[in-house]
């Protein structure tokens, strides 16, 4: 049975910067939970950040954060890049340890976003981009979806578990 890496906040765990969870009511997620597939992660907590914590945004693309050319800063200007990159490494380690080739992560997060992140100016404006953890997982072949894509994630999981038609 294929494991699925999942953002802990989507399971209702109060791990987000504001001390809340963002529980998903997805029937697919509920089924995966019942099947014992889920590998919950919160990269920001794993990287050493507290709950609650100051909101953080990327100053450039996640790929540049991983490559050392961009930073992750809080609304108060603190550099939290190290915590974000360490958390991403620990999420990757959890994926590798469990054998997860699929993840469903929280959209909009500077760690977990798959398509849209905040612009880095704390303006409330979202731009195209991924989070630091998503970027690292993708570099290592993990297919990452967000919480609006459970149907796509389930289709991918089905393909992973189907016998090859070769």
PDB file of C-alpha atoms in Angstrom:
ATOM      1  CA  UNK A   1       0.000   0.000   0.000  1.00  0.00           C
ATOM      2  CA  UNK A   2       1.389   3.367  -1.071  1.00  0.00           C
ATOM      3  CA  UNK A   3       1.885   5.886   1.739  1.00  0.00           C
ATOM      4  CA  UNK A   4       0.813   9.527   1.264  1.00  0.00           C
ATOM      5  CA  UNK A   5       2.696  12.444   2.802  1.00  0.00           C
ATOM      6  CA  UNK A   6       0.156  15.021   4.018  1.00  0.00           C
ATOM      7  CA  UNK A   7       0.296  18.444   5.654  1.00  0.00           C
ATOM      8  CA  UNK A   8      -0.541  17.967   9.334  1.00  0.00           C
ATOM      9  CA  UNK A   9      -2.754  21.074   9.290  1.00  0.00           C
ATOM     10  CA  UNK A  10      -5.049  19.353   6.758  1.00  0.00           C
ATOM     11  CA  UNK A  11      -5.671  16.728   9.434  1.00  0.00           C
ATOM     12  CA  UNK A  12      -6.804  19.481  11.803  1.00  0.00           C
ATOM     13  CA  UNK A  13      -3.606  19.659  13.816  1.00  0.00           C
ATOM     14  CA  UNK A  14      -3.068  23.213  15.157  1.00  0.00           C
ATOM     15  CA  UNK A  15       0.380  23.679  13.609  1.00  0.00           C
ATOM     16  CA  UNK A  16      -0.064  26.703  11.353  1.00  0.00           C
ATOM     17  CA  UNK A  17       1.585  30.041  12.063  1.00  0.00           C
ATOM     18  CA  UNK A  18      -1.641  31.310  13.639  1.00  0.00           C
ATOM     19  CA  UNK A  19      -1.998  28.278  15.910  1.00  0.00           C
ATOM     20  CA  UNK A  20      -4.816  26.748  13.908  1.00  0.00           C
ATOM     21  CA  UNK A  21      -5.340  23.743  11.705  1.00  0.00           C
ATOM     22  CA  UNK A  22      -6.981  23.787   8.283  1.00  0.00           C
ATOM     23  CA  UNK A  23      -8.867  20.486   8.424  1.00  0.00           C
ATOM     24  CA  UNK A  24      -9.946  19.067   5.096  1.00  0.00           C
ATOM     25  CA  UNK A  25     -13.340  17.427   4.769  1.00  0.00           C
ATOM     26  CA  UNK A  26     -12.206  15.407   1.758  1.00  0.00           C
ATOM     27  CA  UNK A  27     -13.726  11.929   1.646  1.00  0.00           C
ATOM     28  CA  UNK A  28     -10.553  10.763  -0.097  1.00  0.00           C
ATOM     29  CA  UNK A  29      -8.398  12.011   2.772  1.00  0.00           C
ATOM     30  CA  UNK A  30     -10.743  10.328   5.260  1.00  0.00           C
ATOM     31  CA  UNK A  31     -10.451   7.044   3.335  1.00  0.00           C
ATOM     32  CA  UNK A  32      -6.650   7.277   3.211  1.00  0.00           C
ATOM     33  CA  UNK A  33      -6.587   7.997   6.941  1.00  0.00           C
ATOM     34  CA  UNK A  34      -8.775   4.926   7.634  1.00  0.00           C
ATOM     35  CA  UNK A  35      -6.470   2.833   5.436  1.00  0.00           C
ATOM     36  CA  UNK A  36      -3.457   3.948   7.473  1.00  0.00           C
ATOM     37  CA  UNK A  37      -1.696   5.508   4.476  1.00  0.00           C
ATOM     38  CA  UNK A  38      -0.997   8.960   5.875  1.00  0.00           C
ATOM     39  CA  UNK A  39       2.419  10.286   6.855  1.00  0.00           C
ATOM     40  CA  UNK A  40       1.649  13.671   8.494  1.00  0.00           C
ATOM     41  CA  UNK A  41       4.283  16.391   8.283  1.00  0.00           C
ATOM     42  CA  UNK A  42       4.607  20.026   9.271  1.00  0.00           C
ATOM     43  CA  UNK A  43       7.917  21.196   7.850  1.00  0.00           C
ATOM     44  CA  UNK A  44       7.855  24.477   9.752  1.00  0.00           C
ATOM     45  CA  UNK A  45       7.480  22.753  13.129  1.00  0.00           C
ATOM     46  CA  UNK A  46      10.010  20.106  12.128  1.00  0.00           C
ATOM     47  CA  UNK A  47      12.429  22.897  11.240  1.00  0.00           C
ATOM     48  CA  UNK A  48      12.162  24.308  14.751  1.00  0.00           C
ATOM     49  CA  UNK A  49       9.570  27.066  14.459  1.00  0.00           C
ATOM     50  CA  UNK A  50       7.024  27.550  17.244  1.00  0.00           C
ATOM     51  CA  UNK A  51       3.232  27.729  17.253  1.00  0.00           C
ATOM     52  CA  UNK A  52       2.087  30.413  16.982  1.00  0.00           C
ATOM     53  CA  UNK A  53       4.768  32.180  14.966  1.00  0.00           C
ATOM     54  CA  UNK A  54       5.102  35.251  12.778  1.00  0.00           C
ATOM     55  CA  UNK A  55       3.840  34.902   9.225  1.00  0.00           C
ATOM     56  CA  UNK A  56       6.638  34.266   6.737  1.00  0.00           C
ATOM     57  CA  UNK A  57       6.991  34.718   2.984  1.00  0.00           C
ATOM     58  CA  UNK A  58       9.570  33.841   0.352  1.00  0.00           C
ATOM     59  CA  UNK A  59      11.729  36.669  -1.054  1.00  0.00           C
ATOM     60  CA  UNK A  60      12.163  34.748  -4.312  1.00  0.00           C
ATOM     61  CA  UNK A  61      11.287  31.402  -5.877  1.00  0.00           C
ATOM     62  CA  UNK A  62      11.567  28.331  -3.653  1.00  0.00           C
ATOM     63  CA  UNK A  63      14.260  26.922  -5.954  1.00  0.00           C
ATOM     64  CA  UNK A  64      16.367  29.982  -5.175  1.00  0.00           C
ATOM     65  CA  UNK A  65      15.718  29.554  -1.441  1.00  0.00           C
ATOM     66  CA  UNK A  66      17.025  25.975  -1.659  1.00  0.00           C
ATOM     67  CA  UNK A  67      20.009  27.128  -3.716  1.00  0.00           C
ATOM     68  CA  UNK A  68      20.846  29.938  -1.250  1.00  0.00           C
ATOM     69  CA  UNK A  69      19.935  32.851  -3.543  1.00  0.00           C
ATOM     70  CA  UNK A  70      16.643  33.854  -1.837  1.00  0.00           C
ATOM     71  CA  UNK A  71      15.442  33.934   1.754  1.00  0.00           C
ATOM     72  CA  UNK A  72      12.352  33.302   3.863  1.00  0.00           C
ATOM     73  CA  UNK A  73      11.540  36.252   6.109  1.00  0.00           C
ATOM     74  CA  UNK A  74       8.871  36.951   8.696  1.00  0.00           C
ATOM     75  CA  UNK A  75       6.623  39.988   8.661  1.00  0.00           C
ATOM     76  CA  UNK A  76       8.953  41.468  11.313  1.00  0.00           C
ATOM     77  CA  UNK A  77      12.009  40.918   9.082  1.00  0.00           C
ATOM     78  CA  UNK A  78      13.511  37.891  10.815  1.00  0.00           C
ATOM     79  CA  UNK A  79      15.330  35.470   8.508  1.00  0.00           C
ATOM     80  CA  UNK A  80      13.834  31.992   8.992  1.00  0.00           C
ATOM     81  CA  UNK A  81      15.346  30.416   5.894  1.00  0.00           C
ATOM     82  CA  UNK A  82      17.292  27.818   7.871  1.00  0.00           C
ATOM     83  CA  UNK A  83      14.160  26.573   9.648  1.00  0.00           C
ATOM     84  CA  UNK A  84      12.306  26.290   6.325  1.00  0.00           C
ATOM     85  CA  UNK A  85      15.107  24.431   4.548  1.00  0.00           C
ATOM     86  CA  UNK A  86      15.689  22.131   7.544  1.00  0.00           C
ATOM     87  CA  UNK A  87      11.964  21.403   7.704  1.00  0.00           C
ATOM     88  CA  UNK A  88      11.925  20.641   3.982  1.00  0.00           C
ATOM     89  CA  UNK A  89      14.829  18.222   4.440  1.00  0.00           C
ATOM     90  CA  UNK A  90      12.992  16.492   7.291  1.00  0.00           C
ATOM     91  CA  UNK A  91       9.792  16.213   5.212  1.00  0.00           C
ATOM     92  CA  UNK A  92      11.854  14.674   2.399  1.00  0.00           C
ATOM     93  CA  UNK A  93      13.411  12.268   4.893  1.00  0.00           C
ATOM     94  CA  UNK A  94       9.908  11.248   6.046  1.00  0.00           C
ATOM     95  CA  UNK A  95       8.888  10.644   2.428  1.00  0.00           C
ATOM     96  CA  UNK A  96      11.991   8.578   1.724  1.00  0.00           C
ATOM     97  CA  UNK A  97      11.711   6.616   4.982  1.00  0.00           C
ATOM     98  CA  UNK A  98       8.044   5.761   4.351  1.00  0.00           C
ATOM     99  CA  UNK A  99       8.401   5.253   0.603  1.00  0.00           C
ATOM    100  CA  UNK A 100       5.878   8.014  -0.171  1.00  0.00           C
ATOM    101  CA  UNK A 101       5.914   9.024  -3.831  1.00  0.00           C
ATOM    102  CA  UNK A 102       2.866  11.248  -3.420  1.00  0.00           C
ATOM    103  CA  UNK A 103       2.110  14.219  -1.177  1.00  0.00           C
ATOM    104  CA  UNK A 104      -0.920  16.426  -0.555  1.00  0.00           C
ATOM    105  CA  UNK A 105       0.172  19.719   0.980  1.00  0.00           C
ATOM    106  CA  UNK A 106      -1.431  23.025   2.000  1.00  0.00           C
ATOM    107  CA  UNK A 107      -1.714  25.582  -0.790  1.00  0.00           C
ATOM    108  CA  UNK A 108      -0.462  29.105  -0.073  1.00  0.00           C
ATOM    109  CA  UNK A 109       2.061  28.038   2.556  1.00  0.00           C
ATOM    110  CA  UNK A 110       5.682  29.184   2.108  1.00  0.00           C
ATOM    111  CA  UNK A 111       6.616  25.556   2.836  1.00  0.00           C
ATOM    112  CA  UNK A 112       3.860  23.536   1.220  1.00  0.00           C
ATOM    113  CA  UNK A 113       2.318  25.572  -1.628  1.00  0.00           C
ATOM    114  CA  UNK A 114       2.106  23.775  -4.953  1.00  0.00           C
ATOM    115  CA  UNK A 115       0.942  26.570  -7.271  1.00  0.00           C
ATOM    116  CA  UNK A 116       0.516  29.904  -5.442  1.00  0.00           C
ATOM    117  CA  UNK A 117       2.531  31.694  -2.744  1.00  0.00           C
ATOM    118  CA  UNK A 118       2.386  35.168  -1.255  1.00  0.00           C
ATOM    119  CA  UNK A 119       4.526  37.755  -3.050  1.00  0.00           C
ATOM    120  CA  UNK A 120       7.124  38.281  -0.314  1.00  0.00           C
ATOM    121  CA  UNK A 121       6.006  41.837   0.443  1.00  0.00           C
ATOM    122  CA  UNK A 122       3.294  40.892   2.972  1.00  0.00           C
ATOM    123  CA  UNK A 123       0.804  42.659   0.708  1.00  0.00           C
ATOM    124  CA  UNK A 124      -1.722  39.809   0.647  1.00  0.00           C
ATOM    125  CA  UNK A 125      -1.032  39.331  -3.085  1.00  0.00           C
ATOM    126  CA  UNK A 126      -0.483  35.802  -4.342  1.00  0.00           C
ATOM    127  CA  UNK A 127       1.790  34.903  -7.242  1.00  0.00           C
ATOM    128  CA  UNK A 128       2.605  31.719  -9.116  1.00  0.00           C
ATOM    129  CA  UNK A 129       5.083  29.609  -7.206  1.00  0.00           C
ATOM    130  CA  UNK A 130       5.719  26.690  -4.909  1.00  0.00           C
ATOM    131  CA  UNK A 131       6.812  26.369  -1.300  1.00  0.00           C
ATOM    132  CA  UNK A 132      10.252  25.275  -0.156  1.00  0.00           C
ATOM    133  CA  UNK A 133       9.188  21.761   0.867  1.00  0.00           C
ATOM    134  CA  UNK A 134       7.210  21.219  -2.318  1.00  0.00           C
ATOM    135  CA  UNK A 135      10.210  22.270  -4.414  1.00  0.00           C
ATOM    136  CA  UNK A 136      12.533  19.884  -2.582  1.00  0.00           C
ATOM    137  CA  UNK A 137      10.074  16.978  -2.778  1.00  0.00           C
ATOM    138  CA  UNK A 138       9.618  17.550  -6.509  1.00  0.00           C
ATOM    139  CA  UNK A 139      13.400  17.596  -7.009  1.00  0.00           C
ATOM    140  CA  UNK A 140      13.401  14.098  -5.550  1.00  0.00           C
ATOM    141  CA  UNK A 141      10.536  12.740  -7.662  1.00  0.00           C
ATOM    142  CA  UNK A 142       7.650  13.072  -5.213  1.00  0.00           C
ATOM    143  CA  UNK A 143       4.436  14.151  -6.963  1.00  0.00           C
ATOM    144  CA  UNK A 144       2.891  16.982  -4.928  1.00  0.00           C
ATOM    145  CA  UNK A 145      -0.774  18.029  -4.982  1.00  0.00           C
ATOM    146  CA  UNK A 146      -2.695  20.564  -2.892  1.00  0.00           C
ATOM    147  CA  UNK A 147      -5.910  20.218  -0.884  1.00  0.00           C
ATOM    148  CA  UNK A 148      -8.084  21.166  -3.877  1.00  0.00           C
ATOM    149  CA  UNK A 149      -6.615  18.303  -5.919  1.00  0.00           C
ATOM    150  CA  UNK A 150      -7.570  15.184  -3.963  1.00  0.00           C
ATOM    151  CA  UNK A 151      -9.253  13.705  -7.055  1.00  0.00           C
ATOM    152  CA  UNK A 152      -6.040  14.130  -9.079  1.00  0.00           C
ATOM    153  CA  UNK A 153      -3.975  12.760  -6.200  1.00  0.00           C
ATOM    154  CA  UNK A 154      -6.271   9.716  -5.969  1.00  0.00           C
ATOM    155  CA  UNK A 155      -5.909   9.102  -9.714  1.00  0.00           C
ATOM    156  CA  UNK A 156      -2.123   9.304  -9.391  1.00  0.00           C
ATOM    157  CA  UNK A 157      -2.192   6.932  -6.420  1.00  0.00           C
ATOM    158  CA  UNK A 158      -4.301   4.484  -8.429  1.00  0.00           C
ATOM    159  CA  UNK A 159      -1.701   4.585 -11.234  1.00  0.00           C
ATOM    160  CA  UNK A 160       1.097   3.958  -8.726  1.00  0.00           C
ATOM    161  CA  UNK A 161      -0.718   0.919  -7.342  1.00  0.00           C
ATOM    162  CA  UNK A 162      -1.879  -0.524 -10.674  1.00  0.00           C
ATOM    163  CA  UNK A 163       0.165  -3.324 -12.178  1.00  0.00           C
ATOM    164  CA  UNK A 164       2.222  -2.173 -15.111  1.00  0.00           C
ATOM    165  CA  UNK A 165       0.573  -2.790 -18.466  1.00  0.00           C
ATOM    166  CA  UNK A 166       3.902  -3.418 -20.187  1.00  0.00           C
TER     167      UNK A 166
END
